[in-house]
Short mmCIF file of C-alpha atoms in Angstrom, two decimals:
data_model
loop_
_atom_site.label_atom_id
_atom_site.label_comp_id
_atom_site.label_asym_id
_atom_site.label_seq_id
_atom_site.Cartn_x
_atom_site.Cartn_y
_atom_site.Cartn_z
CA MET A 281 0.00 0.00 0.00
CA ARG A 282 1.35 3.42 -0.90
CA CYS A 283 1.77 5.79 2.03
CA GLY A 284 -0.13 9.07 1.91
CA PRO A 285 -2.32 11.34 4.03
CA LYS A 286 -4.31 8.36 5.21
CA ILE A 287 -3.97 6.28 8.34
CA ALA A 288 -5.21 2.73 8.51
CA LEU A 289 -7.03 2.15 11.75
CA VAL A 290 -8.14 -1.16 13.20
CA GLN A 291 -11.49 -1.20 14.91
CA LYS A 292 -12.57 -4.12 17.02
CA CYS A 293 -16.13 -5.24 16.37
CA ALA A 294 -18.23 -8.05 17.81
CA THR A 295 -17.55 -10.23 14.80
CA GLY A 296 -13.79 -9.64 14.61
CA TYR A 297 -11.35 -7.06 13.39
CA PHE A 298 -12.09 -4.89 10.38
CA LEU A 299 -9.73 -2.58 8.61
CA TYR A 300 -11.04 0.73 7.51
CA ILE A 301 -9.47 3.85 6.10
CA ARG A 302 -10.04 7.34 7.34
CA ARG A 303 -8.52 10.40 5.70
CA VAL A 304 -6.45 12.40 8.10
CA TYR A 305 -4.86 15.68 7.07
CA MET A 306 -1.59 16.51 8.71
CA SER A 307 -1.68 19.82 10.56
CA ALA A 308 2.08 20.00 11.16
CA ASN A 309 4.48 21.26 8.54
CA PRO A 310 8.18 20.35 8.37
CA THR A 311 10.45 22.85 10.10
CA THR A 312 14.13 23.72 9.92
CA ILE A 313 16.44 23.30 12.91
CA ASP A 314 16.40 27.07 13.49
CA GLU A 315 12.60 27.07 13.45
CA GLN A 316 12.54 24.19 15.92
CA ILE A 317 14.85 26.10 18.26
CA ASN A 318 12.61 29.18 18.08
CA ILE A 319 9.56 27.06 18.87
CA LEU A 320 11.27 25.70 21.99
CA LYS A 321 12.33 29.17 23.10
CA ARG A 322 8.79 30.47 22.63
CA ARG A 323 7.50 27.65 24.78
CA GLY A 324 9.81 28.59 27.64
CA LEU A 325 12.59 26.03 27.25
CA ASP A 326 16.17 27.13 27.99
CA VAL A 327 17.88 25.67 24.92
CA GLY A 328 21.43 26.53 26.02
CA PRO A 329 24.39 26.85 23.65
CA ASN A 330 24.39 25.07 20.29
CA PRO A 331 21.06 23.19 20.69
CA GLY A 332 21.00 22.37 16.98
CA LYS A 333 23.54 19.56 17.35
CA TYR A 334 21.25 17.72 19.77
CA LEU A 335 18.18 18.17 17.61
CA ILE A 336 20.13 16.80 14.66
CA GLN A 337 21.58 13.86 16.60
CA TYR A 338 18.43 12.77 18.45
CA GLY A 339 15.68 14.25 16.28
CA TYR A 340 13.07 16.73 17.46
CA TYR A 341 10.29 14.13 17.62
CA ASN A 342 12.35 11.55 19.53
CA LEU A 343 13.85 13.98 22.01
CA ILE A 344 11.22 16.68 22.50
CA ASN A 345 7.93 14.91 21.91
CA GLY A 346 9.25 11.77 23.53
CA TYR A 347 10.52 13.25 26.78
CA LYS A 348 8.79 16.61 27.36
CA ASP A 349 5.75 15.41 29.32
CA LEU A 350 7.26 15.49 32.81
CA PHE A 351 8.56 19.02 32.23
CA ILE A 352 5.35 20.61 30.91
CA ASP A 353 3.39 23.17 32.97
CA SER A 354 -0.19 21.97 32.43
CA GLU A 355 -1.86 25.23 33.53
CA LEU A 356 0.31 27.49 31.35
CA THR A 357 -0.16 25.05 28.47
CA ARG A 358 -3.94 25.21 28.88
CA GLN A 359 -3.87 28.99 28.82
CA ALA A 360 -1.49 29.27 25.86
CA LYS A 361 -3.13 26.37 23.96
CA GLU A 362 0.31 25.00 23.17
CA ASP A 363 3.13 23.50 25.23
CA ARG A 364 4.68 25.61 27.97
CA TYR A 365 7.57 24.32 30.04
CA LYS A 366 7.92 24.56 33.80
CA HIS A 367 10.07 27.47 34.95
CA GLY A 368 13.76 26.59 34.83
CA THR A 369 13.42 23.66 32.44
CA SER A 370 16.34 23.33 30.04
CA LEU A 371 17.10 21.24 27.00
CA ASN A 372 19.73 19.48 29.12
CA HIS A 373 16.92 18.14 31.32
CA LEU A 374 15.27 16.43 28.35
CA ILE A 375 18.62 15.13 27.12
CA ALA A 376 19.40 13.68 30.56
CA LEU A 377 16.05 11.84 30.63
CA TYR A 378 16.54 10.65 27.05
CA GLU A 379 19.99 9.27 27.90
CA TYR A 380 18.70 7.63 31.09
CA ASP A 381 15.99 5.91 29.05
CA ALA A 382 18.63 4.80 26.54
CA ARG A 383 20.59 3.12 29.36
CA LEU A 384 17.38 1.48 30.55
CA ARG A 385 16.76 0.13 27.05
CA HIS A 386 20.31 -1.23 26.85
CA GLN A 387 19.94 -2.95 30.23
CA LEU A 388 16.69 -4.65 29.31
CA MET A 389 17.90 -5.51 25.82
CA ALA A 390 20.87 -7.34 27.33
CA ILE A 391 18.62 -9.09 29.84
CA THR A 392 16.11 -10.26 27.23
CA ILE A 393 18.96 -11.53 25.04
CA ASN A 394 20.07 -13.76 27.93
CA ILE A 395 16.50 -14.97 28.45
CA GLU A 396 16.07 -15.55 24.72
CA THR A 397 19.22 -17.67 24.60
CA GLN A 398 18.10 -19.72 27.60
CA LEU A 399 14.57 -20.30 26.29
CA LYS A 400 15.62 -21.16 22.76
CA SER A 401 18.11 -23.67 24.09
CA LEU A 402 15.51 -25.41 26.24
CA ILE A 403 12.80 -25.33 23.57
CA SER A 404 15.04 -26.82 20.90
CA LEU A 405 16.31 -29.47 23.35
CA HIS A 406 12.87 -30.67 24.47
CA PHE A 407 11.26 -30.37 21.04
CA SER A 408 14.06 -32.05 19.10
CA LEU A 409 14.43 -34.93 21.56
CA SER A 410 10.68 -35.55 21.31
CA TYR A 411 10.23 -35.24 17.54
CA GLY A 412 13.66 -36.06 16.21
CA TYR A 413 15.40 -35.01 13.04
CA GLY A 414 12.77 -36.02 10.50
CA TYR A 415 11.47 -34.14 7.49
CA GLY A 416 11.24 -30.47 8.35
CA CYS A 417 12.61 -31.35 11.80
CA GLY A 418 9.12 -31.60 13.26
CA TYR A 419 8.16 -27.94 13.43
CA ASP A 420 6.25 -28.21 10.13
CA LEU A 421 3.71 -30.67 11.61
CA PRO A 422 0.64 -29.34 13.45
CA SER A 423 0.40 -32.65 15.33
CA ASN A 424 3.60 -31.77 17.20
CA PHE A 425 1.95 -28.74 18.77
CA THR A 426 -1.02 -28.23 21.08
CA PRO A 427 -4.21 -30.00 19.95
CA ALA A 428 -6.41 -27.35 21.57
CA PRO A 429 -9.02 -26.32 18.94
CA LYS A 430 -8.85 -22.63 19.85
CA GLN A 431 -5.09 -22.68 19.18
CA LYS A 432 -5.34 -24.32 15.76
CA LYS A 433 -5.15 -21.09 13.75
CA TYR A 434 -2.20 -19.88 15.82
CA VAL A 435 -0.32 -23.13 15.23
CA THR A 436 -0.93 -22.80 11.49
CA ARG A 437 0.30 -19.20 11.49
CA LEU A 438 3.40 -20.18 13.47
CA ILE A 439 4.33 -22.99 11.10
CA ASP A 440 3.82 -20.76 8.05
CA LYS A 441 5.97 -18.04 9.60
CA LEU A 442 8.79 -20.44 10.47
CA GLN A 443 8.82 -21.79 6.92
CA ASP A 444 8.85 -18.23 5.56
CA ASP A 445 11.80 -17.44 7.82
CA VAL A 446 13.78 -20.36 6.39
CA GLU A 447 12.94 -19.40 2.82
CA ASP A 448 13.87 -15.76 3.38
CA ALA A 449 17.14 -16.67 5.10
CA TYR A 450 18.02 -19.04 2.25
CA TYR A 451 17.15 -16.40 -0.36
CA TYR A 452 19.39 -13.86 1.37
CA ARG A 453 22.16 -16.45 1.70
CA THR A 454 22.36 -16.67 5.47
CA PRO A 455 25.38 -19.00 5.86
CA THR A 456 24.05 -21.42 8.49
CA ILE A 457 20.66 -21.81 6.80
CA CYS A 458 22.24 -22.29 3.37
CA HIS A 459 24.59 -24.94 4.77
CA TYR A 460 21.78 -27.09 6.15
CA MET A 461 19.46 -26.57 3.20
CA ASN A 462 22.16 -27.37 0.65
CA ASN A 463 23.46 -30.42 2.49
CA TYR A 464 20.40 -31.81 4.28
CA GLN A 465 17.41 -30.01 2.72
CA LYS A 466 16.18 -29.18 6.21
CA VAL A 467 17.06 -26.91 9.10
CA PRO A 468 17.05 -28.24 12.67
CA LEU A 469 15.34 -26.17 15.32
CA TRP A 470 18.58 -25.25 17.11
CA VAL A 471 19.78 -23.65 13.86
CA LEU A 472 16.40 -22.08 13.08
CA ASN A 473 16.65 -20.41 16.49
CA THR A 474 19.43 -18.19 15.14
CA ILE A 475 17.00 -16.34 12.86
CA ILE A 476 13.64 -16.30 14.65
CA SER A 477 12.66 -13.33 16.82
CA PHE A 478 11.95 -13.16 20.54
CA GLY A 479 8.24 -12.84 19.71
CA GLU A 480 8.28 -15.95 17.51
CA MET A 481 10.09 -17.85 20.24
CA SER A 482 7.37 -16.79 22.68
CA LYS A 483 4.64 -18.00 20.29
CA PHE A 484 6.51 -21.26 19.69
CA TYR A 485 6.54 -21.95 23.44
CA ASN A 486 2.91 -20.94 23.85
CA ASN A 487 1.81 -23.41 21.15
CA LEU A 488 3.70 -26.42 22.48
CA LYS A 489 1.85 -29.32 24.04
CA ALA A 490 1.00 -28.79 27.70
CA ASN A 491 3.41 -31.38 29.12
CA MET A 492 6.35 -29.96 27.18
CA ARG A 493 5.51 -26.43 28.28
CA ARG A 494 5.42 -27.60 31.90
CA ASN A 495 8.77 -29.40 31.59
CA ILE A 496 10.47 -26.36 30.05
CA ALA A 497 9.06 -24.05 32.74
CA ALA A 498 10.26 -26.43 35.46
CA ASP A 499 13.75 -26.52 33.96
CA ILE A 500 13.85 -22.72 34.11
CA ASN A 501 12.53 -22.45 37.66
CA PRO A 502 10.91 -25.30 39.64
CA ASN A 503 8.31 -22.87 40.99
CA LEU A 504 7.40 -21.41 37.58
CA LYS A 505 4.06 -22.41 36.08
CA SER A 506 3.84 -22.80 32.30
CA ASP A 507 0.97 -20.31 31.95
CA ASP A 508 2.93 -17.78 34.00
CA LEU A 509 5.93 -18.25 31.72
CA SER A 510 3.70 -17.64 28.67
CA SER A 511 2.42 -14.39 30.19
CA ALA A 512 5.94 -13.33 31.12
CA LEU A 513 7.25 -13.92 27.60
CA ARG A 514 4.39 -11.92 26.07
CA TYR A 515 5.21 -9.02 28.40
CA LEU A 516 8.93 -9.19 27.70
CA THR A 517 8.28 -9.31 23.95
CA THR A 518 6.85 -5.78 24.11
CA ILE A 519 9.74 -4.59 26.28
CA ARG A 520 12.23 -6.21 23.91
CA ASN A 521 10.62 -4.60 20.84
CA LYS A 522 10.66 -1.13 22.41
CA SER A 523 14.29 -1.57 23.41
CA ALA A 524 15.33 -2.81 19.99
CA HIS A 525 13.55 -0.01 18.11
CA ASN A 526 14.74 2.80 20.36
CA ASN A 527 11.23 3.64 21.56
CA ARG A 528 10.55 5.46 24.82
CA LEU A 529 10.60 2.83 27.57
CA PHE A 530 10.49 4.31 31.07
CA SER A 531 6.82 5.32 30.64
CA HIS A 532 5.74 1.85 29.49
CA LYS A 533 3.03 1.61 32.19
CA LYS A 534 1.52 4.96 31.20
CA ASP A 535 1.83 4.29 27.47
CA GLN A 536 -0.04 1.00 27.82
CA GLN A 537 -3.13 2.78 29.08
CA ALA A 538 -3.91 3.88 25.51
CA SER A 539 -4.00 0.27 24.31
CA ARG A 540 -4.48 -3.25 25.58
CA VAL A 541 -2.73 -3.47 28.94
CA SER A 542 -0.34 -6.39 29.39
CA THR A 543 0.77 -7.59 32.82
CA ILE A 544 2.96 -10.20 34.39
CA PRO A 545 1.48 -12.71 36.88
CA GLU A 546 1.60 -12.28 40.63
CA PHE A 547 4.68 -13.91 42.11
CA GLN A 548 5.70 -14.55 45.70
CA VAL A 549 8.38 -11.88 45.34
CA HIS A 550 5.71 -9.18 45.01
CA LYS A 551 4.43 -10.04 48.48
CA ASP A 552 7.85 -10.64 50.00
CA ILE A 553 9.22 -7.20 49.14
CA GLY A 554 6.08 -5.50 50.45
CA ILE A 555 4.45 -4.03 47.34
CA ALA A 556 1.02 -2.56 48.18
CA TYR A 557 -1.95 -4.63 47.00
CA ARG A 558 -5.24 -2.97 46.02
CA ASN A 559 -8.21 -3.84 43.81
CA ASN A 560 -6.94 -7.39 43.25
CA ARG A 561 -3.52 -6.37 41.93
CA TYR A 562 -0.17 -5.00 43.03
CA LEU A 563 0.31 -1.27 42.51
CA TYR A 564 3.83 -1.79 41.14
CA GLY A 565 5.74 -4.60 39.53
CA GLN A 566 3.07 -6.04 37.23
CA ASP A 567 2.73 -3.62 34.29
CA ASP A 568 5.77 -1.34 34.56
CA ILE A 569 9.55 -1.47 34.21
CA LEU A 570 9.92 -3.05 37.64
CA ALA A 571 7.75 -5.88 36.29
CA ALA A 572 10.23 -6.50 33.47
CA PHE A 573 13.11 -6.80 35.93
CA ILE A 574 11.17 -8.98 38.38
CA VAL A 575 9.95 -11.43 35.77
CA SER A 576 13.44 -11.60 34.28
CA SER A 577 14.81 -12.55 37.69
CA VAL A 578 12.10 -15.19 38.15
CA ILE A 579 12.89 -16.69 34.75
CA SER A 580 16.66 -16.66 35.23
CA LYS A 581 16.34 -17.62 38.92
CA GLN A 582 19.34 -15.41 39.59
CA THR A 583 21.83 -18.02 38.39
CA GLU A 584 25.57 -17.48 38.53
CA ILE A 585 25.50 -16.95 34.78
CA PHE A 586 22.96 -14.15 34.86
CA HIS A 587 22.24 -11.73 37.68
CA ILE A 588 20.39 -8.40 37.63
CA GLN A 589 22.26 -5.66 39.49
CA TYR A 590 19.38 -3.95 41.29
CA GLN A 591 21.71 -1.66 43.23
CA ASN A 592 23.06 -0.29 39.95
CA ILE A 593 19.50 0.41 38.78
CA ASP A 594 18.89 2.46 41.92
CA ASN A 595 22.24 4.24 41.61
CA ASP A 596 21.44 5.30 38.05
CA LEU A 597 18.25 7.02 39.21
CA ASN A 598 20.14 8.69 42.06
CA LYS A 599 22.60 10.07 39.50
CA LEU A 600 19.71 11.30 37.37
CA SER A 601 18.42 13.34 40.34
CA LYS A 602 21.59 15.44 40.07
CA GLN A 603 20.81 16.26 36.43
CA ILE A 604 17.08 16.98 36.57
CA PRO A 605 14.76 18.18 39.37
CA ASN A 606 14.40 15.58 42.13
CA GLU A 607 10.60 15.84 41.98
CA THR A 608 10.79 14.68 38.36
CA VAL A 609 12.93 11.70 39.37
CA MET A 610 10.30 10.81 41.96
CA GLN A 611 7.70 10.84 39.17
CA ILE A 612 9.93 8.53 37.14
CA ARG A 613 10.24 6.14 40.08
CA GLU A 614 6.44 6.19 40.38
CA ILE A 615 5.91 5.46 36.67
CA THR A 616 8.58 2.77 36.43
CA GLY A 617 7.99 1.21 39.84
CA LEU A 618 11.76 1.46 40.44
CA LYS A 619 11.49 2.70 44.00
CA SER A 620 14.51 2.53 46.29
CA GLU A 621 12.74 0.39 48.91
CA TYR A 622 11.90 -2.30 46.35
CA LEU A 623 15.27 -2.25 44.62
CA SER A 624 17.06 -2.51 47.96
CA LYS A 625 15.07 -5.61 48.92
CA LEU A 626 15.51 -7.16 45.48
CA THR A 627 19.29 -6.79 45.81
CA ARG A 628 19.19 -9.31 48.68
CA TYR A 629 16.25 -11.41 47.48
CA GLU A 630 16.76 -15.12 46.80
CA PHE A 631 14.77 -15.99 43.71
#
């Protein structure tokens, strides 16, 4: 479809999802760097010396639109009918928050890579030992996945996607895929794992037969239920995608409110570290950044190979309080769930 002044919107109806097109005219016009600087000055932002280099490096949309919210004066904005910054706000404040969020993305990207490696290894081990090295290596047969009728269409989609991945990798001459296709005309799952995404891995696990899902979950953590692992992987898939695509991450909890809200299950750790419980859920640690760290620790079980440094997470926020107003850092701790009292307890917690 050719891009133009139209936005495709998906509307959920009783009978399913329907795609419809609505014409939307863009009200914003492109602006030069100098014009962008003047806009920021007019809105009360102290841009400091040579602001253009930051707008060029980070992009106005990514830096300003992405990280301005906590620095906006809502009353002045209402009166002016356009953004107005709180008194004393500087471009350096937005840059500091942007760079903090970048570090957060890098942390969670590294963590999810470790989890991805662990899960792919266990999935390929259990699946391959059960279904062998036959034609297509077993992942092309619906009978090797869950027989649940409601999952049938998802199994079909998964198999089609895996086959497409192999074909695409072969077409683009990915060395490992070409080697197995040229010599064996098939690609084992442990090799296929090198090209499938975190999201596909999550779907692969979710569509396995119940006993295999339970065995894999038990290998990860004896106290981990298979359904809880499925929920955790779905949550981490969103976190992983945001981290990989350089999207704003710290406000994940707030951003979710505009769409379908995803959560992680309740774990014993939530109770043990004293998170407040209201309206049948914990106030923190289920749909925020703290949730991503907690569920990662549950999955990894804090092994010697992989350990989340909770004290470093707290220290990074303490450093941020020296770069931006402390009240803003407190808002960030509220949004992310990364409060000192929880991080301190998690540092000593035995998962």
